[in-house]
PDB file of C-alpha atoms in Angstrom:
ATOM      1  CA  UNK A 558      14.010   9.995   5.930  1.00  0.00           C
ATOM      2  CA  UNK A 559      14.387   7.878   9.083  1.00  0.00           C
ATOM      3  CA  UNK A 560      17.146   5.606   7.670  1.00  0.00           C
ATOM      4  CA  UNK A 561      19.060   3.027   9.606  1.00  0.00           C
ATOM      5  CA  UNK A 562      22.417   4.812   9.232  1.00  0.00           C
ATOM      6  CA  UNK A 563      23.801   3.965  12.825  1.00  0.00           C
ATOM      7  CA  UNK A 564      23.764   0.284  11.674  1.00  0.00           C
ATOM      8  CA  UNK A 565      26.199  -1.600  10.225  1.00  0.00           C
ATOM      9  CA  UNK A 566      24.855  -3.347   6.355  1.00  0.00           C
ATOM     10  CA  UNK A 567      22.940  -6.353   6.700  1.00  0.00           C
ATOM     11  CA  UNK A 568      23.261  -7.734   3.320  1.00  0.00           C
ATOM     12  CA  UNK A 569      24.011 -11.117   5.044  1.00  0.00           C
ATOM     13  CA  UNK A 570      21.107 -11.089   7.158  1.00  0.00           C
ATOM     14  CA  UNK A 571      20.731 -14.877   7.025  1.00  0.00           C
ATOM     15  CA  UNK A 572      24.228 -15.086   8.079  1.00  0.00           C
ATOM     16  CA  UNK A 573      25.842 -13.983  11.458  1.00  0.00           C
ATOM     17  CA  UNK A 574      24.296 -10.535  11.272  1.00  0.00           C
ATOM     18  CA  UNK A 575      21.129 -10.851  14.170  1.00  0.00           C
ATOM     19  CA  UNK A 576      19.322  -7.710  12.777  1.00  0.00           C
ATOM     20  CA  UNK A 577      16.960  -7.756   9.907  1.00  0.00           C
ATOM     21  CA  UNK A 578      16.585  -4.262   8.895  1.00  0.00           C
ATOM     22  CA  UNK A 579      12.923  -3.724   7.443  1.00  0.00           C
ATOM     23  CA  UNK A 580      11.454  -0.284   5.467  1.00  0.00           C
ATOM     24  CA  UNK A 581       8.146   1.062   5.237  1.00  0.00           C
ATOM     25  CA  UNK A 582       6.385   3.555   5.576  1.00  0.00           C
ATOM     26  CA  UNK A 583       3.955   3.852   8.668  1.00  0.00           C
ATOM     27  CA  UNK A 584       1.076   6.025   7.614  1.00  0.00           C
ATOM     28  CA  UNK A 585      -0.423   3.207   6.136  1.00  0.00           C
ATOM     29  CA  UNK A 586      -2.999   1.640   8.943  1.00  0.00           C
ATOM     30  CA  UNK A 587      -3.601  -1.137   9.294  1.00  0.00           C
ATOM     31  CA  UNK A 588      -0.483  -3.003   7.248  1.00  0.00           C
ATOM     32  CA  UNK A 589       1.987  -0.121   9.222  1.00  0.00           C
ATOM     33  CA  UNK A 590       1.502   2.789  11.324  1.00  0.00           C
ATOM     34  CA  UNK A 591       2.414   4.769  14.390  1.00  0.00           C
ATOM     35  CA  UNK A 592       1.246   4.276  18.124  1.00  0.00           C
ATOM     36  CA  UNK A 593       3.317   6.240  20.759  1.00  0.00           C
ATOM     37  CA  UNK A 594       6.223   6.079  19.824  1.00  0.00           C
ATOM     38  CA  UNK A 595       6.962   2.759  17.890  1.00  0.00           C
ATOM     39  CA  UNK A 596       5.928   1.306  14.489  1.00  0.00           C
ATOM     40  CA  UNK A 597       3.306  -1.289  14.345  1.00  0.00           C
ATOM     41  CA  UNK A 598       0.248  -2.686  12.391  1.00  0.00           C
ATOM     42  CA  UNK A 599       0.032  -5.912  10.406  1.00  0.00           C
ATOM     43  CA  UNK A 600       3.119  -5.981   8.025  1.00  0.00           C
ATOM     44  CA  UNK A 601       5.361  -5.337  11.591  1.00  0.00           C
ATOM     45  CA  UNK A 602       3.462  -8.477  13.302  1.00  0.00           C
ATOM     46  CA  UNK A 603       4.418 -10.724  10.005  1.00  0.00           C
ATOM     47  CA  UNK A 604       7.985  -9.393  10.158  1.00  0.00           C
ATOM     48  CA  UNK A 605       8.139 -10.349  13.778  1.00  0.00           C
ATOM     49  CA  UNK A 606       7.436 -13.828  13.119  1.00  0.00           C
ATOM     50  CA  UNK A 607       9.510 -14.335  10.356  1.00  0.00           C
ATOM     51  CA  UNK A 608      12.475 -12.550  12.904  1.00  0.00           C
ATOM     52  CA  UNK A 609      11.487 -15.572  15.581  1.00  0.00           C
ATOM     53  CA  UNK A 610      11.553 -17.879  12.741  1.00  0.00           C
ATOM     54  CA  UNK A 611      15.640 -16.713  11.803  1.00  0.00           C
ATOM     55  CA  UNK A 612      16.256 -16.047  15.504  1.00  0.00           C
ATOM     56  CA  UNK A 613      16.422 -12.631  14.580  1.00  0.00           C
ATOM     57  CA  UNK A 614      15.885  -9.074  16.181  1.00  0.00           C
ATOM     58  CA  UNK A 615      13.705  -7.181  13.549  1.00  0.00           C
ATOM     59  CA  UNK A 616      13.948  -3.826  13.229  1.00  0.00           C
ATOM     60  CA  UNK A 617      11.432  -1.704  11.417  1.00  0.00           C
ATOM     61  CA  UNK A 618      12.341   2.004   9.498  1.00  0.00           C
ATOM     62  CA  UNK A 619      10.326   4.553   8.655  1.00  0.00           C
ATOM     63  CA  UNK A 620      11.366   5.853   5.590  1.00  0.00           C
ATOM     64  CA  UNK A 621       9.867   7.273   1.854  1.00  0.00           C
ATOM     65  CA  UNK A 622       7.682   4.687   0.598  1.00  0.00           C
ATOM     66  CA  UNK A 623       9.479   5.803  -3.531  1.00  0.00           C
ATOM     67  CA  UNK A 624      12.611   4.853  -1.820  1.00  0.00           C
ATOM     68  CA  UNK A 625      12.056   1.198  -0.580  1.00  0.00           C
ATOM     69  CA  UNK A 626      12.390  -0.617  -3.504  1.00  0.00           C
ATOM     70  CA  UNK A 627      15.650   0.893  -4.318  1.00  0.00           C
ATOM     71  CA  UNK A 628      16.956   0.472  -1.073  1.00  0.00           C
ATOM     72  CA  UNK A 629      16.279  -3.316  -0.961  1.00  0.00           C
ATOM     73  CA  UNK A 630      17.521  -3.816  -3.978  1.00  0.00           C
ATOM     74  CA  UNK A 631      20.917  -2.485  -3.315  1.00  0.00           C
ATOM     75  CA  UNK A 632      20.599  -4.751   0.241  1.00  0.00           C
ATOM     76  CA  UNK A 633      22.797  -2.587   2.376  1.00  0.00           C
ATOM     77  CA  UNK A 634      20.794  -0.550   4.377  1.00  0.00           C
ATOM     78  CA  UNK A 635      18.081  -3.232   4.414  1.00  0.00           C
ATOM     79  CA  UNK A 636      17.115  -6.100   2.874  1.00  0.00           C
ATOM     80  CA  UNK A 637      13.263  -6.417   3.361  1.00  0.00           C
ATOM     81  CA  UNK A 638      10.374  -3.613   2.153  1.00  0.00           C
ATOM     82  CA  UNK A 639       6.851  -4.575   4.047  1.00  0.00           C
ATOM     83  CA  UNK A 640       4.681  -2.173   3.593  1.00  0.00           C
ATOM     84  CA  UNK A 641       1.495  -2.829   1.451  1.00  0.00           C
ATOM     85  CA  UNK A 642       3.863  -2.996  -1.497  1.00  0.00           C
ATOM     86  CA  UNK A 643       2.218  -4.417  -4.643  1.00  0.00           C
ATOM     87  CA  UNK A 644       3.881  -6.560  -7.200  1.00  0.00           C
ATOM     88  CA  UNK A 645       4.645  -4.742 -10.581  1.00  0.00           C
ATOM     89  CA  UNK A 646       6.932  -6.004 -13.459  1.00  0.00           C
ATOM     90  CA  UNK A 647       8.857  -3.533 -12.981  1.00  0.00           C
ATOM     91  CA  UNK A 648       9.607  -4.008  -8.747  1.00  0.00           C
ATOM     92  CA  UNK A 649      10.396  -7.860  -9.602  1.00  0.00           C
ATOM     93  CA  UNK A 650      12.843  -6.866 -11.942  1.00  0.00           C
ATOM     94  CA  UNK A 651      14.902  -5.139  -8.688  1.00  0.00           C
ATOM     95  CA  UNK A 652      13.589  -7.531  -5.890  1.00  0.00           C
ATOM     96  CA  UNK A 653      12.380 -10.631  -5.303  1.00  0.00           C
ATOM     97  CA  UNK A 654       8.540 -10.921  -3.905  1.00  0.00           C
ATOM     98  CA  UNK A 655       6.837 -13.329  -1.189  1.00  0.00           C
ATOM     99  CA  UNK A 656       3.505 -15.088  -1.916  1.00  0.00           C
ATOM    100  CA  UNK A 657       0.753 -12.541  -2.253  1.00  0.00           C
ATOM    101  CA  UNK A 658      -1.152 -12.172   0.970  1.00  0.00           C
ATOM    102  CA  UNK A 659      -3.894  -9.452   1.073  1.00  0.00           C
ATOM    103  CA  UNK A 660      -5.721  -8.147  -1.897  1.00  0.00           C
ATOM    104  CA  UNK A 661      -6.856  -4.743  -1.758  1.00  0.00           C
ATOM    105  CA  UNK A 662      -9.282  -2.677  -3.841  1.00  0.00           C
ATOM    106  CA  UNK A 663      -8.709   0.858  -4.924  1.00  0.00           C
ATOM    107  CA  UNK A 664     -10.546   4.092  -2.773  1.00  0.00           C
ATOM    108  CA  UNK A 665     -11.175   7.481  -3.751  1.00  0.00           C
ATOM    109  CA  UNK A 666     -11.274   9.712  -1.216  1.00  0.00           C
ATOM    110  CA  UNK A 667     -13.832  13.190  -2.497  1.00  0.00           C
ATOM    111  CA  UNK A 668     -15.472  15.489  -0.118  1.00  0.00           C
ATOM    112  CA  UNK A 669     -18.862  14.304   1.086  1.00  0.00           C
ATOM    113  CA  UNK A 670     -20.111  17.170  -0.040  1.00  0.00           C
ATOM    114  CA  UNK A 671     -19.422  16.243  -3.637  1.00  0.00           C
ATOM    115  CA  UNK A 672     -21.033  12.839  -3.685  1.00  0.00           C
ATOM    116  CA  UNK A 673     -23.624  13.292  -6.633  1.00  0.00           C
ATOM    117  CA  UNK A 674     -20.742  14.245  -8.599  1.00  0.00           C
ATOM    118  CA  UNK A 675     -18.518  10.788  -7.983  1.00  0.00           C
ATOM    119  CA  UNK A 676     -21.188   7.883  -7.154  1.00  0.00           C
ATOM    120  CA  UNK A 677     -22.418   5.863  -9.579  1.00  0.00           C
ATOM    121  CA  UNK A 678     -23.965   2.235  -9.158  1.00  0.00           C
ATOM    122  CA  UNK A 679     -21.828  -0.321 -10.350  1.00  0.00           C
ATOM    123  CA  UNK A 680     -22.925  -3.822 -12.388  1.00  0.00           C
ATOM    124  CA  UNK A 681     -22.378  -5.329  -8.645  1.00  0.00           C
ATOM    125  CA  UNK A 682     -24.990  -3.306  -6.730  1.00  0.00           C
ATOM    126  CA  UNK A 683     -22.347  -1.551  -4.971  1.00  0.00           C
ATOM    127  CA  UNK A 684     -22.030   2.281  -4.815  1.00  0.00           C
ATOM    128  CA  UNK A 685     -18.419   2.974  -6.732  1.00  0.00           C
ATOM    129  CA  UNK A 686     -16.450   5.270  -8.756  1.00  0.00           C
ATOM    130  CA  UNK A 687     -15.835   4.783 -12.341  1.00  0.00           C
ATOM    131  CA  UNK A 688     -12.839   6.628 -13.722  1.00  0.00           C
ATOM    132  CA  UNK A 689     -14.421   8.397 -16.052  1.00  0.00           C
ATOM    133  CA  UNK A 690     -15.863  10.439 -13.092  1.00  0.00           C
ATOM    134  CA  UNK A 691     -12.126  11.787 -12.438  1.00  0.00           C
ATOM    135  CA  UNK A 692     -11.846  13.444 -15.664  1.00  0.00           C
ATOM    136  CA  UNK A 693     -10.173  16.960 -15.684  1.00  0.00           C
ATOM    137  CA  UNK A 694      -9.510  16.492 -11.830  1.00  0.00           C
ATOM    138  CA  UNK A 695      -6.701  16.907  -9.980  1.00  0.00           C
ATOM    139  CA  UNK A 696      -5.645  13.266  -8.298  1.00  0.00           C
ATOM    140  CA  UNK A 697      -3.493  13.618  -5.158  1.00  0.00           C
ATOM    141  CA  UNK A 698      -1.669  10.104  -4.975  1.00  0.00           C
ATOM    142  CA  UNK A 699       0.821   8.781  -2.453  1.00  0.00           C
ATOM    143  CA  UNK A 700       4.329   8.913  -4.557  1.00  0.00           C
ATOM    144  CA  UNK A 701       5.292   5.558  -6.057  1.00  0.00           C
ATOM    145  CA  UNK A 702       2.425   3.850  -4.936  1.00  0.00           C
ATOM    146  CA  UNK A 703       0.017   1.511  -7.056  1.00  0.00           C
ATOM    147  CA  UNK A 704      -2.485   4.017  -7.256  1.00  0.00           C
ATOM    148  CA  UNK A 705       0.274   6.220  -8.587  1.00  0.00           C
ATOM    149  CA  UNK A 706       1.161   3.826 -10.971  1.00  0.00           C
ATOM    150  CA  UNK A 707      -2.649   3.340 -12.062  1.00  0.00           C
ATOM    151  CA  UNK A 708      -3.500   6.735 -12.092  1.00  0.00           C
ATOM    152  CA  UNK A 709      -0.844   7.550 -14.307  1.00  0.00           C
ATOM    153  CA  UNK A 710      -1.960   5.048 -16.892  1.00  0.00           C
ATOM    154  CA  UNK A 711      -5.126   6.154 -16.457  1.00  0.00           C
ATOM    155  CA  UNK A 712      -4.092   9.613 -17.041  1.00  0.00           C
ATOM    156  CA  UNK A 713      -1.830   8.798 -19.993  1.00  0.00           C
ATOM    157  CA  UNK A 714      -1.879   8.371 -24.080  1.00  0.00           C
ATOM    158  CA  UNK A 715      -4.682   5.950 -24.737  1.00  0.00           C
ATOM    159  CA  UNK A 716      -5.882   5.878 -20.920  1.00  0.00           C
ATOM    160  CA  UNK A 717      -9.713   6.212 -19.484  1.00  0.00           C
ATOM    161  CA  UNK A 718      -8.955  10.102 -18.762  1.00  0.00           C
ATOM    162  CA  UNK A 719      -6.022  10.655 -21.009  1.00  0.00           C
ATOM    163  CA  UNK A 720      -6.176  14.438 -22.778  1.00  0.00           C
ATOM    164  CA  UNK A 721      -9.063  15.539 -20.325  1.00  0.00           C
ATOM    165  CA  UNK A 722      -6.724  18.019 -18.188  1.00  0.00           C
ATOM    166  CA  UNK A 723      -6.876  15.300 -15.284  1.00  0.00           C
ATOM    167  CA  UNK A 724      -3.209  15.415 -13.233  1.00  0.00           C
ATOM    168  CA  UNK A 725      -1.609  13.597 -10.615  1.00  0.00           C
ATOM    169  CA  UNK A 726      -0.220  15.607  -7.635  1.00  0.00           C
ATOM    170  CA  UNK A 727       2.255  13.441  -5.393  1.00  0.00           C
ATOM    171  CA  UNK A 728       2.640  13.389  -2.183  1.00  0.00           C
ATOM    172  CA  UNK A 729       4.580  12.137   0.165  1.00  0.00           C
ATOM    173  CA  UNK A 730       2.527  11.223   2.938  1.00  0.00           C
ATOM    174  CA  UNK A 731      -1.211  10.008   3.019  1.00  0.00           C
ATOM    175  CA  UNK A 732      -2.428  12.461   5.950  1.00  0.00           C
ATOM    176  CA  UNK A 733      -0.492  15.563   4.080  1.00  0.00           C
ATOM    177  CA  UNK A 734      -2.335  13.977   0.969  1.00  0.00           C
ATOM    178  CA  UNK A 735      -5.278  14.280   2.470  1.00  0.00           C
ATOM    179  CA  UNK A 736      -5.050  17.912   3.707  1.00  0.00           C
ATOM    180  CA  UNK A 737      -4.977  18.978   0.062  1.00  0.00           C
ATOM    181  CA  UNK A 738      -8.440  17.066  -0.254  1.00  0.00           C
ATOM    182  CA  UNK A 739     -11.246  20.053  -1.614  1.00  0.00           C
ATOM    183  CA  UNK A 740      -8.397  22.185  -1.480  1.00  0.00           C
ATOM    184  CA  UNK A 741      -6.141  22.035  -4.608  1.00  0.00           C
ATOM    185  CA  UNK A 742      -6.933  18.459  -4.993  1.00  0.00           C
ATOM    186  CA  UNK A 743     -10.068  17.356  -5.872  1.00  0.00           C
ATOM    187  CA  UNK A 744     -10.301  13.598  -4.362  1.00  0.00           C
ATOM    188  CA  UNK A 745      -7.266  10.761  -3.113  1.00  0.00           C
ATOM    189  CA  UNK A 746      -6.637   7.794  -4.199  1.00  0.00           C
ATOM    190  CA  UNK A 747      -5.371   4.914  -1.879  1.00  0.00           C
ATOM    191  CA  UNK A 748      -6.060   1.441  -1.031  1.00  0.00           C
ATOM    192  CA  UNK A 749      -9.501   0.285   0.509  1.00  0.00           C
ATOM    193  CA  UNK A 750      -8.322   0.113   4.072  1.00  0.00           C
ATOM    194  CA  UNK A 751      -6.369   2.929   4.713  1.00  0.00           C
ATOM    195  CA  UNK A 752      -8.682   5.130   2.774  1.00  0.00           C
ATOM    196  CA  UNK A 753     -11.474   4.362   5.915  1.00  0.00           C
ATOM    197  CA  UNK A 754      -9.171   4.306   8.773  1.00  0.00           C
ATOM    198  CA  UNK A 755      -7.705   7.879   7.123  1.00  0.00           C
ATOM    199  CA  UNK A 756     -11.344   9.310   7.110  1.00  0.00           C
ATOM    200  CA  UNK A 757     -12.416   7.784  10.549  1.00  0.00           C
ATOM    201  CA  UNK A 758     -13.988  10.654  12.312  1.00  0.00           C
ATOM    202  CA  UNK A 759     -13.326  13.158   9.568  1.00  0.00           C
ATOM    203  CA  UNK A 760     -16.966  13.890   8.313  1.00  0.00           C
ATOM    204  CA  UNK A 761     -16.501  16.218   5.681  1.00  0.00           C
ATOM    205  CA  UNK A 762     -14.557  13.202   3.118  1.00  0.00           C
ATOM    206  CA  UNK A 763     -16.571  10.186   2.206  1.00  0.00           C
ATOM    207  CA  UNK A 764     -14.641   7.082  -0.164  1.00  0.00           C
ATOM    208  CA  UNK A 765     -15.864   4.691  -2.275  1.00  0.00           C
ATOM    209  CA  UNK A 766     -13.889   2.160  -4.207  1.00  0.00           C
ATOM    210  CA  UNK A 767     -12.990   2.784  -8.081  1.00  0.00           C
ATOM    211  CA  UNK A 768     -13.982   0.527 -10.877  1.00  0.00           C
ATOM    212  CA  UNK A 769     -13.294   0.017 -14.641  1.00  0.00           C
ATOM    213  CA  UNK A 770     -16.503   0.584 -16.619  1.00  0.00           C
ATOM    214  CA  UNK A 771     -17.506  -2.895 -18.610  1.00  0.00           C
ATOM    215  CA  UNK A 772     -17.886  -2.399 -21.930  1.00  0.00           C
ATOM    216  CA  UNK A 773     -21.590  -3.602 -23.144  1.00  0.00           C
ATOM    217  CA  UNK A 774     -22.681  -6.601 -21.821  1.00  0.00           C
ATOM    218  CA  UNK A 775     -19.538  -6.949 -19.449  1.00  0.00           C
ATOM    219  CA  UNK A 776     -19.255  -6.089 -15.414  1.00  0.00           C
ATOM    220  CA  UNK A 777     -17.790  -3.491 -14.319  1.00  0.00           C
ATOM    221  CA  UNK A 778     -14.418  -4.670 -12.627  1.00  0.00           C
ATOM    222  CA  UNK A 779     -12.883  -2.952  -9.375  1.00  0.00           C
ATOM    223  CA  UNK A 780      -9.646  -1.743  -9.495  1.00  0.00           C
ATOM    224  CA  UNK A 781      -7.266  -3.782  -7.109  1.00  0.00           C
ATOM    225  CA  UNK A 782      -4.098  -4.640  -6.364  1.00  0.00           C
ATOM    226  CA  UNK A 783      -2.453  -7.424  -4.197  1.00  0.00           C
ATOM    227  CA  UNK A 784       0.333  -7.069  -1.497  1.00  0.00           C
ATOM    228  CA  UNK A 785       3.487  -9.077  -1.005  1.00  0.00           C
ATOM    229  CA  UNK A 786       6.616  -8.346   0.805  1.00  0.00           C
ATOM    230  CA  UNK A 787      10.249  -7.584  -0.933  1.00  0.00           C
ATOM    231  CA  UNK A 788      13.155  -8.779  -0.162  1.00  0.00           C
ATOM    232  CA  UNK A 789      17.005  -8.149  -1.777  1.00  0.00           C
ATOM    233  CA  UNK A 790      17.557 -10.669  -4.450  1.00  0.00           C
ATOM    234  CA  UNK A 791      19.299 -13.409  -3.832  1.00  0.00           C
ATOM    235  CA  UNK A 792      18.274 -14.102  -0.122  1.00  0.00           C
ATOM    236  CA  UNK A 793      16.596 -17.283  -0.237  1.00  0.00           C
ATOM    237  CA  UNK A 794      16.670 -18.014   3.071  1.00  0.00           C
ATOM    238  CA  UNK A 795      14.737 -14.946   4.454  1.00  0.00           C
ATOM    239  CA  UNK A 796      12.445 -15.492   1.450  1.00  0.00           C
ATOM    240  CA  UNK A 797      11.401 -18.538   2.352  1.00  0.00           C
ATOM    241  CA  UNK A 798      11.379 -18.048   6.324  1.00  0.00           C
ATOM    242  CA  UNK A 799       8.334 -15.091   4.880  1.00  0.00           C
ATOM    243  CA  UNK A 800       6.765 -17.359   2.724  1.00  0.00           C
ATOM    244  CA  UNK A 801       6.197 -19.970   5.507  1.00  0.00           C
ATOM    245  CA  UNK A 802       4.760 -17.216   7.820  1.00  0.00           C
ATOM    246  CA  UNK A 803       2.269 -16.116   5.291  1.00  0.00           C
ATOM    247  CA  UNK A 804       1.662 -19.878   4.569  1.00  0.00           C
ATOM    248  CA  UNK A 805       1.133 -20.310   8.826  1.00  0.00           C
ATOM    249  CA  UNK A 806      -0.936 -17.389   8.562  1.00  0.00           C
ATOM    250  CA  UNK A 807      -3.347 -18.273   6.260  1.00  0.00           C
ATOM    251  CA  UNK A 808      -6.024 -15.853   4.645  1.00  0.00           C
ATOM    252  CA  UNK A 809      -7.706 -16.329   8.211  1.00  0.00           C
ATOM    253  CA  UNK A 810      -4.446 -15.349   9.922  1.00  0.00           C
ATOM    254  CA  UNK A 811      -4.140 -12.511   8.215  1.00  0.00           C
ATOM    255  CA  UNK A 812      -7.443 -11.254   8.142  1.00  0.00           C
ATOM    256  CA  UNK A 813      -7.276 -11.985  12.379  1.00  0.00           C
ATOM    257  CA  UNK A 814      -4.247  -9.288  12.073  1.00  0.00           C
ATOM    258  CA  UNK A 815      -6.450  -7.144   9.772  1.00  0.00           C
ATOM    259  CA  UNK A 816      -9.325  -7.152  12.509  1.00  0.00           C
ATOM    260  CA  UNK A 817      -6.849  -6.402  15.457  1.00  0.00           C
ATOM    261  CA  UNK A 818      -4.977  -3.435  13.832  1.00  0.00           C
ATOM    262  CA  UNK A 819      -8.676  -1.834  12.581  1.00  0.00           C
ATOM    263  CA  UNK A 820      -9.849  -2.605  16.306  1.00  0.00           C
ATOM    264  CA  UNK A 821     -12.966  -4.893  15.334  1.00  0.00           C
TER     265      UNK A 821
END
């Protein structure tokens, strides 16, 4: 799926190689997605400065989002993975992450028509979803993302909604994900962000975000996750050229990329 095979390896992109090879995957507005006919969004305007930083041309590819991880581990095709990727035990144990930079709370995605059957009002005063609420549905995920990864606990031995029929169904992009919404799906669950720039316009979904129940006496607790960007083990250099970007950035800088990619 869109990968870089007309270029030669850079495993030694902090050596002579001027290319830094980057995956994502670009349905994922604001952090990555498609306008005309090039990649952008706020993971590709990070990856630009870091390529300024290394004197570097960047070069973004639009690939799988299950296959990133794997494919900067082995740091052939590419060596960096930007793409709203969260940090799990199991990712560092293949790559190496930058300093967090965005945190990002869970959305599920239900048709509007349905929204006495999701809402709830959370210990916050906000309207949510607790999980509860997704017993016995069908969950359409984006493959090997954190909400696939949640969901699945979730769904598993000993989970919220474990032995109450609920499924996942994978996908492997957000808008095909979508599609299946109130069709054999019942709602989608993705990040906060790209859950309301995927329903922009679309009046028949509505999203709210997805919390953990307290138990008595306790707040309820939102589900999130936080971003960071990969990068082939090993390759100190380029980790630390990403790290002082972020740190340049700042929350503020980041949230002023945020802003320009959602158009506020």
């Amino acid at each position: 799926l869109g990968m870089a095979f007309g270029f030669t390896s850079c495993t030694d992109v902090t050596g002579t190689d001027d290319t830094l090879i980057v995956y994502t995957e670009a349905g994922f507005a604001p952090f990555e997605y498609i306008s005309g006919n090039e990649i952008v969004g706020v993971d590709v305007e990070i990856m630009n400065l870091v390529g300024k930083k290394l004197n570097k041309t960047v070069k973004f590819e639009n690939v799988a989002f299950d296959t990133i991880i794997d494919a900067v581990s082995a740091g052939k095709l590419c060596n960096v993975g930007a793409a709203g990727i969260s940090i799990t035990d199991a990712r560092k144990e293949k790559v190496d992450f930058s300093n967090e930079y965005y945190t990002a709370n869970l959305y599920v995605i239900y048709p509007a028509d349905k929204a006495t059957e999701y809402q709830v009002k959370t210990t916050d005063g906000k309207t949510g979803i607790y999980w509860d609420k997704l017993a016995g549905k069908t969950i359409a995920v984006q493959s090997g993302t954190t909400a696939d990864l949640f969901a699945g606990d979730e769904i598993g031995e000993g989970g919220t909604i474990g032995g109450t029929g609920a499924k996942i169904s994978g996908f492997d992009e957000l808008a095909t994900a979508l599609e299946d919404v109130g069709v054999n799906s019942d709602v989608l669950i993705i990040d906060e962000l790209p859950a309301q720039k995927l329903i922009e316009g679309k009046s028949k979904y509505a999203c709210a975000p997805l919390y953990y129940k307290g138990g008595e006496g306790e707040a309820d607790e939102p589900a999130c996750d936080v971003y960071a960007i990969a990068v082939t083990k090993g390759q100190t250099e380029l980790l630390n050229a990403i790290n002082e970007v972020l740190e340049e950035l700042g929350a503020e800088g980041i949230q002023a990329l945020v802003n320009k990619h959602l158009g506020i």
